[in-house]
Amino acid sequence: KSMKKYSQISTLLLIVAYLISCGPSLKVSNDYDKSVNFDQYKTFALYNSDSIHGAISPLNQQRIINAVKDEMVKKGFQENTSNPDVLVNITAILENRVAVSSTTDYYGYGGMYRPYYWGGGMGSSTTNYNVQHYKDGSLIIDVIDASSKKLIWQGIGNKEIDKPAKDPDAAISKAVASIMESFPPGKTKK
């Protein structure tokens, strides 16, 4: 039972590492409904932040929620929980991954030197396989039209998780800002 709990804690720490470490390997993508006029939206509310609760610690859940709210306010939106124009949904996903690579050592020279012998069949080679287990984390931010419940914008940040950052508050804010950089589409940067 204690091993299972240890495994769960380790998994939570790894998803936290993804969310709080925003290095050059954070891959961001986004998409949106090109028929939507984003200028019509002025207010927002969080839609379903429960989708991040099972994946990360309560402290980091709140950091992500605060960072998303801060980004929306920076972009000119006001929070309105009773009658919002858009709903913002946050989802965190963690998946186990395996990367396998191989190197071939021809004739004991590290693969760099491949001598050719007259008569052939004189050499030997050894293939080494490297297996790397890692976690792949994703943070997905959806913006939904509140009246139609239609998805109008989506930003995704993906990162291979390695270790926690020293300053989770700053790192989470930076990651969320990177994901939401292109929201709303068509706005010029200040």
PDB file of C-alpha atoms in Angstrom:
ATOM      1  CA  LYS A   1       0.000   0.000   0.000  1.00  0.00           C
ATOM      2  CA  SER A   2       2.827   2.414   0.816  1.00  0.00           C
ATOM      3  CA  MET A   3       4.496   1.670  -2.559  1.00  0.00           C
ATOM      4  CA  LYS A   4       1.270   2.586  -4.368  1.00  0.00           C
ATOM      5  CA  LYS A   5       1.049   5.844  -2.425  1.00  0.00           C
ATOM      6  CA  TYR A   6       4.730   6.540  -3.185  1.00  0.00           C
ATOM      7  CA  SER A   7       4.047   5.912  -6.883  1.00  0.00           C
ATOM      8  CA  GLN A   8       1.079   8.302  -6.834  1.00  0.00           C
ATOM      9  CA  ILE A   9       3.150  10.993  -5.131  1.00  0.00           C
ATOM     10  CA  SER A  10       5.930  10.494  -7.688  1.00  0.00           C
ATOM     11  CA  THR A  11       3.439  10.873 -10.523  1.00  0.00           C
ATOM     12  CA  LEU A  12       2.056  14.067  -9.004  1.00  0.00           C
ATOM     13  CA  LEU A  13       5.554  15.459  -8.634  1.00  0.00           C
ATOM     14  CA  LEU A  14       6.289  14.709 -12.279  1.00  0.00           C
ATOM     15  CA  ILE A  15       3.182  16.510 -13.568  1.00  0.00           C
ATOM     16  CA  VAL A  16       4.093  19.415 -11.321  1.00  0.00           C
ATOM     17  CA  ALA A  17       7.542  19.409 -12.896  1.00  0.00           C
ATOM     18  CA  TYR A  18       5.970  19.800 -16.325  1.00  0.00           C
ATOM     19  CA  LEU A  19       3.791  22.632 -15.279  1.00  0.00           C
ATOM     20  CA  ILE A  20       6.446  24.518 -13.386  1.00  0.00           C
ATOM     21  CA  SER A  21       9.349  24.076 -15.744  1.00  0.00           C
ATOM     22  CA  CYS A  22       9.038  26.205 -18.834  1.00  0.00           C
ATOM     23  CA  GLY A  23      12.273  25.740 -20.689  1.00  0.00           C
ATOM     24  CA  PRO A  24      12.984  25.860 -24.401  1.00  0.00           C
ATOM     25  CA  SER A  25      11.414  22.421 -24.862  1.00  0.00           C
ATOM     26  CA  LEU A  26       7.874  23.635 -24.058  1.00  0.00           C
ATOM     27  CA  LYS A  27       6.010  23.068 -27.313  1.00  0.00           C
ATOM     28  CA  VAL A  28       3.021  25.356 -27.753  1.00  0.00           C
ATOM     29  CA  SER A  29       0.280  25.065 -30.347  1.00  0.00           C
ATOM     30  CA  ASN A  30      -3.100  26.687 -30.739  1.00  0.00           C
ATOM     31  CA  ASP A  31      -6.132  26.709 -32.981  1.00  0.00           C
ATOM     32  CA  TYR A  32      -9.295  28.753 -33.188  1.00  0.00           C
ATOM     33  CA  ASP A  33     -12.592  29.152 -35.026  1.00  0.00           C
ATOM     34  CA  LYS A  34     -11.821  31.666 -37.778  1.00  0.00           C
ATOM     35  CA  SER A  35     -15.493  32.598 -38.170  1.00  0.00           C
ATOM     36  CA  VAL A  36     -15.688  34.015 -34.628  1.00  0.00           C
ATOM     37  CA  ASN A  37     -15.364  37.747 -33.888  1.00  0.00           C
ATOM     38  CA  PHE A  38     -13.359  37.727 -30.654  1.00  0.00           C
ATOM     39  CA  ASP A  39     -13.962  41.471 -30.111  1.00  0.00           C
ATOM     40  CA  GLN A  40     -17.503  40.667 -28.921  1.00  0.00           C
ATOM     41  CA  TYR A  41     -16.204  38.933 -25.779  1.00  0.00           C
ATOM     42  CA  LYS A  42     -15.492  41.012 -22.671  1.00  0.00           C
ATOM     43  CA  THR A  43     -16.041  38.721 -19.647  1.00  0.00           C
ATOM     44  CA  PHE A  44     -14.965  35.225 -18.595  1.00  0.00           C
ATOM     45  CA  ALA A  45     -15.415  32.560 -15.957  1.00  0.00           C
ATOM     46  CA  LEU A  46     -13.645  29.276 -15.294  1.00  0.00           C
ATOM     47  CA  TYR A  47     -15.693  26.410 -16.705  1.00  0.00           C
ATOM     48  CA  ASN A  48     -14.487  23.152 -15.218  1.00  0.00           C
ATOM     49  CA  SER A  49     -11.250  23.364 -13.312  1.00  0.00           C
ATOM     50  CA  ASP A  50     -11.983  19.882 -11.898  1.00  0.00           C
ATOM     51  CA  SER A  51     -10.169  18.416 -14.907  1.00  0.00           C
ATOM     52  CA  ILE A  52      -6.827  19.459 -13.397  1.00  0.00           C
ATOM     53  CA  HIS A  53      -7.534  18.254  -9.851  1.00  0.00           C
ATOM     54  CA  GLY A  54      -6.574  14.604 -10.262  1.00  0.00           C
ATOM     55  CA  ALA A  55      -3.329  15.327 -12.059  1.00  0.00           C
ATOM     56  CA  ILE A  56      -1.463  17.801  -9.834  1.00  0.00           C
ATOM     57  CA  SER A  57      -1.075  19.076  -6.292  1.00  0.00           C
ATOM     58  CA  PRO A  58      -3.596  21.555  -4.850  1.00  0.00           C
ATOM     59  CA  LEU A  59      -0.891  24.238  -4.645  1.00  0.00           C
ATOM     60  CA  ASN A  60      -0.082  23.964  -8.335  1.00  0.00           C
ATOM     61  CA  GLN A  61      -3.758  23.707  -9.275  1.00  0.00           C
ATOM     62  CA  GLN A  62      -4.289  27.097  -7.694  1.00  0.00           C
ATOM     63  CA  ARG A  63      -1.139  28.486  -9.346  1.00  0.00           C
ATOM     64  CA  ILE A  64      -2.435  27.431 -12.764  1.00  0.00           C
ATOM     65  CA  ILE A  65      -5.912  28.834 -12.120  1.00  0.00           C
ATOM     66  CA  ASN A  66      -4.434  32.136 -10.915  1.00  0.00           C
ATOM     67  CA  ALA A  67      -2.094  32.327 -13.914  1.00  0.00           C
ATOM     68  CA  VAL A  68      -4.961  31.747 -16.380  1.00  0.00           C
ATOM     69  CA  LYS A  69      -7.115  34.378 -14.636  1.00  0.00           C
ATOM     70  CA  ASP A  70      -4.185  36.836 -14.663  1.00  0.00           C
ATOM     71  CA  GLU A  71      -3.635  36.288 -18.395  1.00  0.00           C
ATOM     72  CA  MET A  72      -7.320  36.837 -19.158  1.00  0.00           C
ATOM     73  CA  VAL A  73      -7.306  40.104 -17.161  1.00  0.00           C
ATOM     74  CA  LYS A  74      -4.083  41.245 -18.902  1.00  0.00           C
ATOM     75  CA  LYS A  75      -5.875  40.690 -22.203  1.00  0.00           C
ATOM     76  CA  GLY A  76      -8.711  43.018 -21.164  1.00  0.00           C
ATOM     77  CA  PHE A  77     -11.281  40.498 -19.924  1.00  0.00           C
ATOM     78  CA  GLN A  78     -13.156  40.845 -16.640  1.00  0.00           C
ATOM     79  CA  GLU A  79     -14.088  37.864 -14.498  1.00  0.00           C
ATOM     80  CA  ASN A  80     -17.867  37.446 -14.259  1.00  0.00           C
ATOM     81  CA  THR A  81     -19.037  34.162 -12.760  1.00  0.00           C
ATOM     82  CA  SER A  82     -22.767  34.907 -13.109  1.00  0.00           C
ATOM     83  CA  ASN A  83     -23.028  35.830 -16.808  1.00  0.00           C
ATOM     84  CA  PRO A  84     -19.704  35.413 -18.671  1.00  0.00           C
ATOM     85  CA  ASP A  85     -19.197  35.810 -22.406  1.00  0.00           C
ATOM     86  CA  VAL A  86     -16.627  32.991 -22.510  1.00  0.00           C
ATOM     87  CA  LEU A  87     -15.815  30.007 -20.329  1.00  0.00           C
ATOM     88  CA  VAL A  88     -12.213  28.935 -19.798  1.00  0.00           C
ATOM     89  CA  ASN A  89     -11.533  25.231 -19.246  1.00  0.00           C
ATOM     90  CA  ILE A  90      -8.146  23.946 -18.024  1.00  0.00           C
ATOM     91  CA  THR A  91      -7.045  20.312 -18.474  1.00  0.00           C
ATOM     92  CA  ALA A  92      -3.785  18.638 -17.411  1.00  0.00           C
ATOM     93  CA  ILE A  93      -2.736  15.275 -18.901  1.00  0.00           C
ATOM     94  CA  LEU A  94       0.201  13.073 -17.966  1.00  0.00           C
ATOM     95  CA  GLU A  95       1.309  10.055 -20.028  1.00  0.00           C
ATOM     96  CA  ASN A  96       4.130   7.558 -19.596  1.00  0.00           C
ATOM     97  CA  ARG A  97       6.429   7.400 -22.634  1.00  0.00           C
ATOM     98  CA  VAL A  98       9.373   5.284 -23.735  1.00  0.00           C
ATOM     99  CA  ALA A  99      12.096   6.349 -26.150  1.00  0.00           C
ATOM    100  CA  VAL A 100      14.368   3.699 -27.657  1.00  0.00           C
ATOM    101  CA  SER A 101      17.534   4.468 -29.585  1.00  0.00           C
ATOM    102  CA  SER A 102      20.358   2.303 -30.799  1.00  0.00           C
ATOM    103  CA  THR A 103      24.014   2.723 -31.608  1.00  0.00           C
ATOM    104  CA  THR A 104      26.150   0.288 -33.538  1.00  0.00           C
ATOM    105  CA  ASP A 105      29.809  -0.157 -32.717  1.00  0.00           C
ATOM    106  CA  TYR A 106      31.540  -1.405 -35.874  1.00  0.00           C
ATOM    107  CA  TYR A 107      34.804  -3.235 -35.208  1.00  0.00           C
ATOM    108  CA  GLY A 108      35.179  -1.698 -31.739  1.00  0.00           C
ATOM    109  CA  TYR A 109      35.661   1.875 -32.997  1.00  0.00           C
ATOM    110  CA  GLY A 110      32.451   3.459 -31.708  1.00  0.00           C
ATOM    111  CA  GLY A 111      30.716   3.462 -35.068  1.00  0.00           C
ATOM    112  CA  MET A 112      32.859   6.301 -36.424  1.00  0.00           C
ATOM    113  CA  TYR A 113      35.401   4.174 -38.316  1.00  0.00           C
ATOM    114  CA  ARG A 114      34.218   1.429 -40.580  1.00  0.00           C
ATOM    115  CA  PRO A 115      37.228  -0.326 -42.163  1.00  0.00           C
ATOM    116  CA  TYR A 116      36.695  -2.379 -45.255  1.00  0.00           C
ATOM    117  CA  TYR A 117      38.571  -5.622 -45.451  1.00  0.00           C
ATOM    118  CA  TRP A 118      39.431  -7.417 -48.637  1.00  0.00           C
ATOM    119  CA  GLY A 119      37.655 -10.747 -48.553  1.00  0.00           C
ATOM    120  CA  GLY A 120      34.791  -9.519 -46.344  1.00  0.00           C
ATOM    121  CA  GLY A 121      33.336 -11.183 -43.289  1.00  0.00           C
ATOM    122  CA  MET A 122      36.364 -10.313 -41.174  1.00  0.00           C
ATOM    123  CA  GLY A 123      34.818  -7.728 -38.809  1.00  0.00           C
ATOM    124  CA  SER A 124      32.209  -7.702 -36.096  1.00  0.00           C
ATOM    125  CA  SER A 125      29.727  -5.225 -34.716  1.00  0.00           C
ATOM    126  CA  THR A 126      27.765  -4.689 -31.508  1.00  0.00           C
ATOM    127  CA  THR A 127      24.457  -2.866 -31.232  1.00  0.00           C
ATOM    128  CA  ASN A 128      23.586  -1.120 -27.962  1.00  0.00           C
ATOM    129  CA  TYR A 129      20.010  -0.138 -27.164  1.00  0.00           C
ATOM    130  CA  ASN A 130      19.212   2.795 -24.924  1.00  0.00           C
ATOM    131  CA  VAL A 131      15.752   2.870 -23.341  1.00  0.00           C
ATOM    132  CA  GLN A 132      14.536   6.065 -21.685  1.00  0.00           C
ATOM    133  CA  HIS A 133      11.324   6.159 -19.638  1.00  0.00           C
ATOM    134  CA  TYR A 134       9.834   9.620 -19.150  1.00  0.00           C
ATOM    135  CA  LYS A 135       6.573  11.447 -18.550  1.00  0.00           C
ATOM    136  CA  ASP A 136       4.965  13.608 -21.209  1.00  0.00           C
ATOM    137  CA  GLY A 137       2.732  16.328 -19.826  1.00  0.00           C
ATOM    138  CA  SER A 138       0.176  18.551 -21.506  1.00  0.00           C
ATOM    139  CA  LEU A 139      -1.668  21.611 -20.294  1.00  0.00           C
ATOM    140  CA  ILE A 140      -4.710  22.414 -22.436  1.00  0.00           C
ATOM    141  CA  ILE A 141      -6.593  25.697 -22.160  1.00  0.00           C
ATOM    142  CA  ASP A 142      -9.961  25.850 -23.950  1.00  0.00           C
ATOM    143  CA  VAL A 143     -12.008  28.999 -24.462  1.00  0.00           C
ATOM    144  CA  ILE A 144     -15.699  28.296 -25.039  1.00  0.00           C
ATOM    145  CA  ASP A 145     -18.507  30.630 -26.129  1.00  0.00           C
ATOM    146  CA  ALA A 146     -20.708  30.699 -23.013  1.00  0.00           C
ATOM    147  CA  SER A 147     -24.029  30.988 -24.832  1.00  0.00           C
ATOM    148  CA  SER A 148     -23.500  28.317 -27.509  1.00  0.00           C
ATOM    149  CA  LYS A 149     -21.050  26.115 -25.497  1.00  0.00           C
ATOM    150  CA  LYS A 150     -18.948  25.964 -28.679  1.00  0.00           C
ATOM    151  CA  LEU A 151     -15.137  25.710 -28.502  1.00  0.00           C
ATOM    152  CA  ILE A 152     -13.712  28.876 -30.089  1.00  0.00           C
ATOM    153  CA  TRP A 153      -9.999  28.759 -29.122  1.00  0.00           C
ATOM    154  CA  GLN A 154      -7.597  26.151 -27.792  1.00  0.00           C
ATOM    155  CA  GLY A 155      -4.006  26.466 -26.604  1.00  0.00           C
ATOM    156  CA  ILE A 156      -1.835  23.449 -25.777  1.00  0.00           C
ATOM    157  CA  GLY A 157       1.544  23.279 -24.062  1.00  0.00           C
ATOM    158  CA  ASN A 158       3.477  19.976 -24.194  1.00  0.00           C
ATOM    159  CA  LYS A 159       6.698  19.164 -22.406  1.00  0.00           C
ATOM    160  CA  GLU A 160       8.781  16.169 -21.462  1.00  0.00           C
ATOM    161  CA  ILE A 161       8.964  16.191 -17.685  1.00  0.00           C
ATOM    162  CA  ASP A 162      12.319  15.942 -16.013  1.00  0.00           C
ATOM    163  CA  LYS A 163      12.517  17.843 -12.714  1.00  0.00           C
ATOM    164  CA  PRO A 164      10.755  20.550 -10.686  1.00  0.00           C
ATOM    165  CA  ALA A 165      11.650  24.213 -11.057  1.00  0.00           C
ATOM    166  CA  LYS A 166      13.077  26.317  -8.243  1.00  0.00           C
ATOM    167  CA  ASP A 167      10.331  28.965  -8.468  1.00  0.00           C
ATOM    168  CA  PRO A 168       6.996  27.298  -9.340  1.00  0.00           C
ATOM    169  CA  ASP A 169       4.996  30.553  -9.161  1.00  0.00           C
ATOM    170  CA  ALA A 170       7.095  32.248 -11.850  1.00  0.00           C
ATOM    171  CA  ALA A 171       7.501  29.112 -13.980  1.00  0.00           C
ATOM    172  CA  ILE A 172       3.763  28.333 -14.076  1.00  0.00           C
ATOM    173  CA  SER A 173       2.928  31.940 -14.945  1.00  0.00           C
ATOM    174  CA  LYS A 174       5.501  31.863 -17.744  1.00  0.00           C
ATOM    175  CA  ALA A 175       4.174  28.559 -19.140  1.00  0.00           C
ATOM    176  CA  VAL A 176       0.550  29.747 -19.093  1.00  0.00           C
ATOM    177  CA  ALA A 177       1.561  33.067 -20.707  1.00  0.00           C
ATOM    178  CA  SER A 178       3.324  31.132 -23.494  1.00  0.00           C
ATOM    179  CA  ILE A 179       0.276  28.957 -24.112  1.00  0.00           C
ATOM    180  CA  MET A 180      -2.112  31.939 -24.131  1.00  0.00           C
ATOM    181  CA  GLU A 181       0.179  34.296 -26.066  1.00  0.00           C
ATOM    182  CA  SER A 182      -1.960  34.138 -29.233  1.00  0.00           C
ATOM    183  CA  PHE A 183      -5.284  34.605 -27.444  1.00  0.00           C
ATOM    184  CA  PRO A 184      -7.425  36.312 -28.561  1.00  0.00           C
ATOM    185  CA  PRO A 185      -6.484  35.867 -32.209  1.00  0.00           C
ATOM    186  CA  GLY A 186      -6.086  38.985 -34.306  1.00  0.00           C
ATOM    187  CA  LYS A 187      -5.108  41.267 -31.411  1.00  0.00           C
ATOM    188  CA  THR A 188      -1.903  43.216 -31.738  1.00  0.00           C
ATOM    189  CA  LYS A 189       0.633  42.784 -28.955  1.00  0.00           C
ATOM    190  CA  LYS A 190       1.096  45.693 -26.576  1.00  0.00           C
TER     191      LYS A 190
END
